[in-house]
Coordinates of C-alpha atoms and ligand atoms in Angstrom, one line a residue:
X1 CA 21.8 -6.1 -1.2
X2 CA 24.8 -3.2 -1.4
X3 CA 25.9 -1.3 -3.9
X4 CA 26.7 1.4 -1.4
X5 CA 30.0 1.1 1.8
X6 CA 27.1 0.1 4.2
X7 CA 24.4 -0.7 5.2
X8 CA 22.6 2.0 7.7
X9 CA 20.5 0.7 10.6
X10 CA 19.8 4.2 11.7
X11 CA 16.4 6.0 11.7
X12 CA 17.5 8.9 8.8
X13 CA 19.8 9.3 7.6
X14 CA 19.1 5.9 6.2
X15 CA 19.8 3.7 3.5
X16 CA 18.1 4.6 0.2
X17 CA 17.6 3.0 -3.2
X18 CA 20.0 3.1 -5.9
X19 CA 17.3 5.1 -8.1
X20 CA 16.7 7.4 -4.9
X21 CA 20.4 8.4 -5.5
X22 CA 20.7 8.3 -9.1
X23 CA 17.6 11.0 -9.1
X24 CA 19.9 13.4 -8.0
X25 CA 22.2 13.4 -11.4
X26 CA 20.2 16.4 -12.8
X27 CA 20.6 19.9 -12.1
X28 CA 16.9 21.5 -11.7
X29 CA 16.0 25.3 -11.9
X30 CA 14.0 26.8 -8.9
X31 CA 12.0 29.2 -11.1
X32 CA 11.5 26.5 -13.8
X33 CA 7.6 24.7 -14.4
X34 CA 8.8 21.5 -15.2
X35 CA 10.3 21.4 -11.7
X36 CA 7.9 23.6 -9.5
X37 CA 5.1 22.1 -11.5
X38 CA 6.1 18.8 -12.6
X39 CA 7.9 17.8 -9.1
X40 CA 7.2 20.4 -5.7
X41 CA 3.4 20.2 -6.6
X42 CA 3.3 16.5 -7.0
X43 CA 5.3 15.7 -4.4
X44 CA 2.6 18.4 -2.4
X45 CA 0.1 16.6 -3.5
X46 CA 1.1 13.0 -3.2
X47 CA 1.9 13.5 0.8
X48 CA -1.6 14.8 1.4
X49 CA -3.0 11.8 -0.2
X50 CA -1.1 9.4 1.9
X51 CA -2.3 11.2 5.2
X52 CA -5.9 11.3 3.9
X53 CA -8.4 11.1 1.3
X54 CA -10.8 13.6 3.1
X55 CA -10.7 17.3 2.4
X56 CA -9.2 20.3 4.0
X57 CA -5.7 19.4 3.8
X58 CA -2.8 20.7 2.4
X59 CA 1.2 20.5 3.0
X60 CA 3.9 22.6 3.1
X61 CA 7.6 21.8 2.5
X62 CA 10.4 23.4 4.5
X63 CA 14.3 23.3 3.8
X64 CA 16.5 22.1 6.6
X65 CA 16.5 18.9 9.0
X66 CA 13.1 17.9 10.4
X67 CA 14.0 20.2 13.4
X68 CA 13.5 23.3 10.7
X69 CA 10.1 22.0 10.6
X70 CA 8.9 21.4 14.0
X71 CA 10.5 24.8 15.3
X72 CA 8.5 26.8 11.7
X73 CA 5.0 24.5 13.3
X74 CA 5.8 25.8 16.7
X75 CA 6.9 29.1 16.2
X76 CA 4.1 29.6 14.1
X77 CA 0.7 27.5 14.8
X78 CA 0.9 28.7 18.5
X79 CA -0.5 32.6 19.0
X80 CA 0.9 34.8 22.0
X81 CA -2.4 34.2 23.8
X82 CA -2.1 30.6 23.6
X83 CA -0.7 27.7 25.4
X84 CA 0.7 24.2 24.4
X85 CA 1.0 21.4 26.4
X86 CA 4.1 19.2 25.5
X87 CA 3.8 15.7 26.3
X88 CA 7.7 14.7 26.8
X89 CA 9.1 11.4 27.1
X90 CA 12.2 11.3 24.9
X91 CA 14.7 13.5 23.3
X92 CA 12.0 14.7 20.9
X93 CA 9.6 15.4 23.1
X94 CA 12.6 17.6 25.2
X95 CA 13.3 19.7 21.9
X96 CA 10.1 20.5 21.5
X97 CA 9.9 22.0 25.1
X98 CA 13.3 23.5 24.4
X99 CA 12.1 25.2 21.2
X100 CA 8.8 26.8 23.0
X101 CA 11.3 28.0 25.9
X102 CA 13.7 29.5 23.5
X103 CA 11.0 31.2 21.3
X104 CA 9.0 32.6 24.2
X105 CA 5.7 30.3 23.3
X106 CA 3.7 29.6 26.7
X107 CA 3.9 25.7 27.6
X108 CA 3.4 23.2 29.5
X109 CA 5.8 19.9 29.9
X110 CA 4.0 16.9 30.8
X111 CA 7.6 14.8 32.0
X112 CA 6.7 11.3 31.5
X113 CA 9.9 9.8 32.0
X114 CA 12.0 8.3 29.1
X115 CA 10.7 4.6 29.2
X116 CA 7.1 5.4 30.0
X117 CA 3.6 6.3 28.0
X118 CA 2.0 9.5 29.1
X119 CA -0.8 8.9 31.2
X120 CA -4.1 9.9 29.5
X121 CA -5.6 10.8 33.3
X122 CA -2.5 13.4 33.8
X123 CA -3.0 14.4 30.4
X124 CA -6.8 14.3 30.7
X125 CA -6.1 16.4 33.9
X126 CA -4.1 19.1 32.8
X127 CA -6.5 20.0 30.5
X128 CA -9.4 20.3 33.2
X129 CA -7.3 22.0 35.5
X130 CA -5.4 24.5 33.2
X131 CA -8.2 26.0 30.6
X132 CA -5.7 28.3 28.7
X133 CA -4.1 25.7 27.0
X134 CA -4.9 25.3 23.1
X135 CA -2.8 23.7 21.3
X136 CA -1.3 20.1 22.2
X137 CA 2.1 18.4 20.9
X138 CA 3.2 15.1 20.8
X139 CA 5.7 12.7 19.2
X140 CA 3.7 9.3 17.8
X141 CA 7.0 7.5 17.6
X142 CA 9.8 8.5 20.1
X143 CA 13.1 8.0 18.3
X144 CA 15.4 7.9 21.3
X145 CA 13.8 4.5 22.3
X146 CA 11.8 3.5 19.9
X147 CA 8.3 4.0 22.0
X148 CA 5.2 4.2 20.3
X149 CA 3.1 7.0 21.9
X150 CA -0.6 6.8 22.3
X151 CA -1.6 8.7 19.0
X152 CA -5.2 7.6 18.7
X153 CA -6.1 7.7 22.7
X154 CA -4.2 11.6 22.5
X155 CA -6.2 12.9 19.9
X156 CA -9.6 11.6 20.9
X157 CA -8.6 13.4 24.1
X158 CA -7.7 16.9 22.3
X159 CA -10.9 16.3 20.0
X160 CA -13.3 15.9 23.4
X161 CA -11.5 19.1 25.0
X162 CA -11.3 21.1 21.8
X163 CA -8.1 21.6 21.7
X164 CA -5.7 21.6 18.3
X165 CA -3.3 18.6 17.9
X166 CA 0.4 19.0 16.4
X167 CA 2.2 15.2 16.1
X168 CA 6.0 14.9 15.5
X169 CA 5.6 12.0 13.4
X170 CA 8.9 12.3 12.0
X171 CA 9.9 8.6 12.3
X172 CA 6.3 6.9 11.5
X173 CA 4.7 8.9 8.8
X174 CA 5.0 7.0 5.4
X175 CA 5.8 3.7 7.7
X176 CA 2.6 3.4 10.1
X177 CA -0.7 3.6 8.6
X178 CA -2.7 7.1 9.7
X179 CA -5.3 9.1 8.8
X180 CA -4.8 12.5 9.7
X181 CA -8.6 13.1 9.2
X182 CA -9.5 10.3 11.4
X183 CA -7.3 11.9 14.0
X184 CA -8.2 15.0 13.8
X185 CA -4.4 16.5 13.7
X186 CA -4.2 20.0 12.4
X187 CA -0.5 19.9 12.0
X188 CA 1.8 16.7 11.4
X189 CA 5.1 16.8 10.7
X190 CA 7.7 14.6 9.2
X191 CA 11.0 14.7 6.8
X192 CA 12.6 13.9 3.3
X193 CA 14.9 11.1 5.1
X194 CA 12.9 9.1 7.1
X195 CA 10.4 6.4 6.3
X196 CA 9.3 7.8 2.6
X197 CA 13.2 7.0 2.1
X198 CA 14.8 9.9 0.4
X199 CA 17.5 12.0 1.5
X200 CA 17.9 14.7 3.7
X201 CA 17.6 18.2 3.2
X202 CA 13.9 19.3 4.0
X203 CA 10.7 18.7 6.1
X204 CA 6.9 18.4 5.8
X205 CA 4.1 19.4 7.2
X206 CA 0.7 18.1 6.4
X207 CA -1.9 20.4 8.3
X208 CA -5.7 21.4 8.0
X209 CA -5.4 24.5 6.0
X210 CA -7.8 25.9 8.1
X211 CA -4.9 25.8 11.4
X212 CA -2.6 27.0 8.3
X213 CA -4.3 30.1 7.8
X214 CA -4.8 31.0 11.0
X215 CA -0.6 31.0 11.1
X216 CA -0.4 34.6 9.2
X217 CA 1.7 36.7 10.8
X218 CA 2.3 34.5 14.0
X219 CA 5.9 33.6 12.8
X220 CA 8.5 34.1 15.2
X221 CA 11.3 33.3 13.0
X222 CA 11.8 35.0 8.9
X223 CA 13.2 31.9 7.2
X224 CA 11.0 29.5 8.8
X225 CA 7.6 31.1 8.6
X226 CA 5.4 28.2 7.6
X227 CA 2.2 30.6 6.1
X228 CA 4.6 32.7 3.8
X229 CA 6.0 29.2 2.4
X230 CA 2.7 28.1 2.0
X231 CA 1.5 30.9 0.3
X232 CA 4.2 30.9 -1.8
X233 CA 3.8 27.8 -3.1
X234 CA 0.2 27.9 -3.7
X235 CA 0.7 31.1 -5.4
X236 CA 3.5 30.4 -7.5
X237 CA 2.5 26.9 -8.2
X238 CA 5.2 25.0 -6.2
X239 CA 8.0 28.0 -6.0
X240 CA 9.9 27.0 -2.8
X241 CA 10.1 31.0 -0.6
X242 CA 14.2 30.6 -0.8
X243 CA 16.6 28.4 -2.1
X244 CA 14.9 24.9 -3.1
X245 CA 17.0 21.8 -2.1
X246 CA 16.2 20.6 -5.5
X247 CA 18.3 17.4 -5.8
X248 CA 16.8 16.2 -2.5
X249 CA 13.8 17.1 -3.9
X250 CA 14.1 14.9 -7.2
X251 CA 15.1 11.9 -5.2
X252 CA 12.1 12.4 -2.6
X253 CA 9.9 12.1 -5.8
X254 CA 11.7 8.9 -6.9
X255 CA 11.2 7.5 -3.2
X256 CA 7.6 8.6 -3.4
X257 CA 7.2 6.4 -6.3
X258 CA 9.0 3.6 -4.7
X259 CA 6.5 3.7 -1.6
X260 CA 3.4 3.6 -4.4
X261 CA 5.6 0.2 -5.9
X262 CA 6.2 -1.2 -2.9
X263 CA 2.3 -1.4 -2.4
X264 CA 2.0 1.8 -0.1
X265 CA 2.2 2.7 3.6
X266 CA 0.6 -0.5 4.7
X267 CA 3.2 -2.8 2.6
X268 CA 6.1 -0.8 4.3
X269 CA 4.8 -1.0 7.4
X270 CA 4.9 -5.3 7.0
X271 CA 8.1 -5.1 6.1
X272 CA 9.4 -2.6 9.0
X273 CA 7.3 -4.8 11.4
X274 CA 8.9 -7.6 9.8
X275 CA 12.4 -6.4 10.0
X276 CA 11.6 -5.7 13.9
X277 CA 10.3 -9.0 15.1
X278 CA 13.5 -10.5 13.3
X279 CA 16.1 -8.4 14.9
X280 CA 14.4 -8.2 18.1
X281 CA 14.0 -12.3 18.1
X282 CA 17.7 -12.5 17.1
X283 CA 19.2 -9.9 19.5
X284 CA 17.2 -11.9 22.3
X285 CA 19.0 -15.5 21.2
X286 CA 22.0 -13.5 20.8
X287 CA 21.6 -12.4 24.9
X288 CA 20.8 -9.0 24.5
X289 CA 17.7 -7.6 25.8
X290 CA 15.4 -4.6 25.1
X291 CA 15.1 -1.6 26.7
X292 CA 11.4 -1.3 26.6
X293 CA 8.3 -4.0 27.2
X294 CA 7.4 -5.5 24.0
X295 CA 4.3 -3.8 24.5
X296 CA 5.7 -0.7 23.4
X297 CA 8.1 -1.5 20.6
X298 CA 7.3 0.9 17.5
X299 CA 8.5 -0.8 13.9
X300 CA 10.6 1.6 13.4
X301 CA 14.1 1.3 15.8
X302 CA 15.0 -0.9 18.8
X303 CA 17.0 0.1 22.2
X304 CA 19.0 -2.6 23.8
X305 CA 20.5 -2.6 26.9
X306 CA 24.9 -2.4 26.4
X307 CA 26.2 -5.7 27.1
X308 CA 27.4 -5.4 31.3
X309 CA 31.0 -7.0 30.6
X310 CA 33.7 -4.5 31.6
X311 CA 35.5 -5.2 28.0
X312 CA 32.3 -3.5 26.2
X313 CA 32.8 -0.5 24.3
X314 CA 30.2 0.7 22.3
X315 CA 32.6 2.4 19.8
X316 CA 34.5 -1.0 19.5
X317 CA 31.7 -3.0 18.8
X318 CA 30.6 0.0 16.2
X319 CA 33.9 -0.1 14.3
X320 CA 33.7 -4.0 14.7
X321 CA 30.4 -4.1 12.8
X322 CA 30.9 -1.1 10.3
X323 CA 33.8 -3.2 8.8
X324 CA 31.4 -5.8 8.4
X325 CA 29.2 -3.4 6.4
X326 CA 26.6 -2.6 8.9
X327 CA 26.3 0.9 11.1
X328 CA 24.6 0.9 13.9
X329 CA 23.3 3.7 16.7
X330 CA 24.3 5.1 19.8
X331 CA 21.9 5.1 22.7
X332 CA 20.1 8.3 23.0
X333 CA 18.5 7.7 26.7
X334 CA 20.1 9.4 29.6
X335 CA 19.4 6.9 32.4
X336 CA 20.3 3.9 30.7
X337 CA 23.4 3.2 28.9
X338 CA 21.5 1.7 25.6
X339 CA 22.8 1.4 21.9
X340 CA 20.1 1.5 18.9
X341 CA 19.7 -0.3 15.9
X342 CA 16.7 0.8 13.5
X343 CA 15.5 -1.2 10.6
X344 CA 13.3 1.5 8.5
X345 CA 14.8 2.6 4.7
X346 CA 16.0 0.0 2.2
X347 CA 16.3 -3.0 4.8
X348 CA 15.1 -6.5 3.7
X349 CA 14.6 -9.7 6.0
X350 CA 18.0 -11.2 4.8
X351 CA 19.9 -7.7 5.8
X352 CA 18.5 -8.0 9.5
X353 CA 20.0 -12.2 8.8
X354 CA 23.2 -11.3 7.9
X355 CA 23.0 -8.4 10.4
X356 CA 22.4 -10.7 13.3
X357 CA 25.1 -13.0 11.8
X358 CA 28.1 -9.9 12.0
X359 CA 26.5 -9.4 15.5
X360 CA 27.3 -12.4 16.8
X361 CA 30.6 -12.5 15.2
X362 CA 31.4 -9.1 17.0
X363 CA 31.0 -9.7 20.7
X364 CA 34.6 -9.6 21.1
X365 CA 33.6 -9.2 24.7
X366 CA 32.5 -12.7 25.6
X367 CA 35.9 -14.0 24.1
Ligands
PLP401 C1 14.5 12.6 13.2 C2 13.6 13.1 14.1 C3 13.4 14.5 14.3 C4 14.2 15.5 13.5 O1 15.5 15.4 13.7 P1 16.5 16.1 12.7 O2 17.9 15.8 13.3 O3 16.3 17.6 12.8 O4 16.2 15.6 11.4 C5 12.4 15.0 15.1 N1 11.6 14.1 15.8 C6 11.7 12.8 15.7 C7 10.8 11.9 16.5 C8 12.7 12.2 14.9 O5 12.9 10.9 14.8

């Protein structure tokens, strides 16, 4: 299982294949065909294929953390006469709100709480009530707990009101089955280091290239204007606008071809379910207990509640389990005091085993 110091149970950074890392022995050239052509373009072309086999797609890569991406969609897909309503229940949700506020974009924050689903009335009646909003934003897979938002119920809602859809699927894409088509999304976004499992260092964003043309000139931001990196690489087949992160790059192209061995986004998504039931099974015998209703669970990462005794210390029990081999996450919730473990990137049913086994050795707590 490693060849690497540990194992990451973290939703990206995560754990990546030996190949995914070797990829990155070779030097590439930014202005060079073999790379632009060979690599950017397939790589362009490979992520619209696994968000749809309809037309009228394309996809744009951005340097930076996944962040870079969502603030280049925002700052960029939204006009100064337009609105967005931002449907918030996580830390996600909140720095999407935070990016609109700091770039001036008109919004409004549907505050669901941290443990709950938007309500599709108080969505549904937003829209009725407030006609000037256009656009609407959502994360499909809340990170901070591990909540699976509504995607399909959402955009049959912004389909029946008219109103264009951008999805933060950051954590999901490449491990939940979609069809970006089906859903109608104009923009989804989603990174290098997350479920296609490469490394960080840049973002995606699959969008109708309709919605992308209607971003010229909108930018609010030089470096992350998402129509001049487009055009840019449709005109200089696959030329990144500045500075390409080209070793990320060639590793996200040996992680694309990993996901195609595996047996695609369906396979992956087995195993991450998989890997969830397990650890969620096993934390419960163990006598911890989830944050959220089963109901809600996403494949992707689990909350648990920290264990009550007065001895706990979540960066005891970190330490305890790192030297074991195994990292783990802090909570991210603000009401509840929670600790994370995810179980996307290269993580097998024996790794959640012998993760659950180092758990139960660790508890120095009940000792
Ligand atoms: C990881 C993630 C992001 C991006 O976070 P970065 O730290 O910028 O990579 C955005 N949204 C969600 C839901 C995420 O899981």
């Amino acid at each position: 299982m490693l060849d690497n110091h540990y194992l990451l149970l973290t939703p990206g950074p995560l754990s990546t294949s030996r190949k995914v890392r070797e990829a990155m022995l070779k030097d590439s050239c930014t202005w060079d065909a073999e790379y632009n052509q060979g690599v950017v373009q397939v790589i362009r072309q490979k992520l619209v294929s696994l968000a749809t086999s309809a037309e009228g797609y394309t996809t744009v890569l951005m340097q930076g953390s996944g962040t870079f991406s969502v603030e280049s969609v925002l700052g960029c897909a939204i006009g100064s006469d337009e609105k967005v309503l931002i449907i918030n229940n996580g830390a996600y949700g909140a720095r999407m709100v935070e990016i609109a506020a700091l770039l001036g974009i008109s919004y409004h924050e549907l505050d669901c709480g941290e443990v709950n689903q938007p309500s599709l009335s108080a969505v549904d009646q937003i829209l009725a009530c407030d006609p000037t909003i256009t656009h609407i934003a959502m994360v499909h897979c809340e990170t901070t707990t591990g909540m699976l938002n509504p995607l399909h119920e959402v955009a049959e809602l912004a389909q029946q009101r008219d109103k264009r859809l951008i999805i933060d699927a950051m954590s999901s894409f490449g491990g939940i089955p979609m069809d970006i088509a089906e859903l109608n999304i104009d923009f989804l976004i989603s990174s290098a280091n997350k479920c296609i499992q490469g490394v960080p260092g840049f973002g995606f964003v699959i969008a109708k290239t309709e919605a992308l043309e209607a971003c010229k000139n909108r930018a609010r931001s030089l470096s992350l204007d998402l129509y001049a990196q487009w055009r840019c690489m449709e005109d200089n087949e696959g030329k990144w606008r500045f500075t390409s992160p080209t070793h990320t790059v060639l590793a996200f192209a040996e992680a694309l071809k990993e996901l195609e061995e595996e047996g695609g986004v369906s396979a992956r998504y087995s195993r991450y379910s998989q890997n969830q039931a397990s650890l969620l099974a096993g934390m419960e015998r163990l006598g911890f207990s989830a944050l959220l209703d089963s109901t809600l669970h996403s494949p992707i990462i689990t909350a648990f509640y920290s264990p009550k005794a007065p001895e706990y210390r979540f960066a005891d029990f970190y330490t305890r389990l790192k030297e074991k081999g195994f990292v783990i996450y802090p909570g991210k919730v603000s009401q509840n005091d929670c600790f994370r473990i995810g179980n996307i990137g290269e993580v097998y049913s024996e790794d959640i085993d012998a993760l659950l086994k180092a758990i139960e050795q660790c508890c120095y707590w009940r000792k």
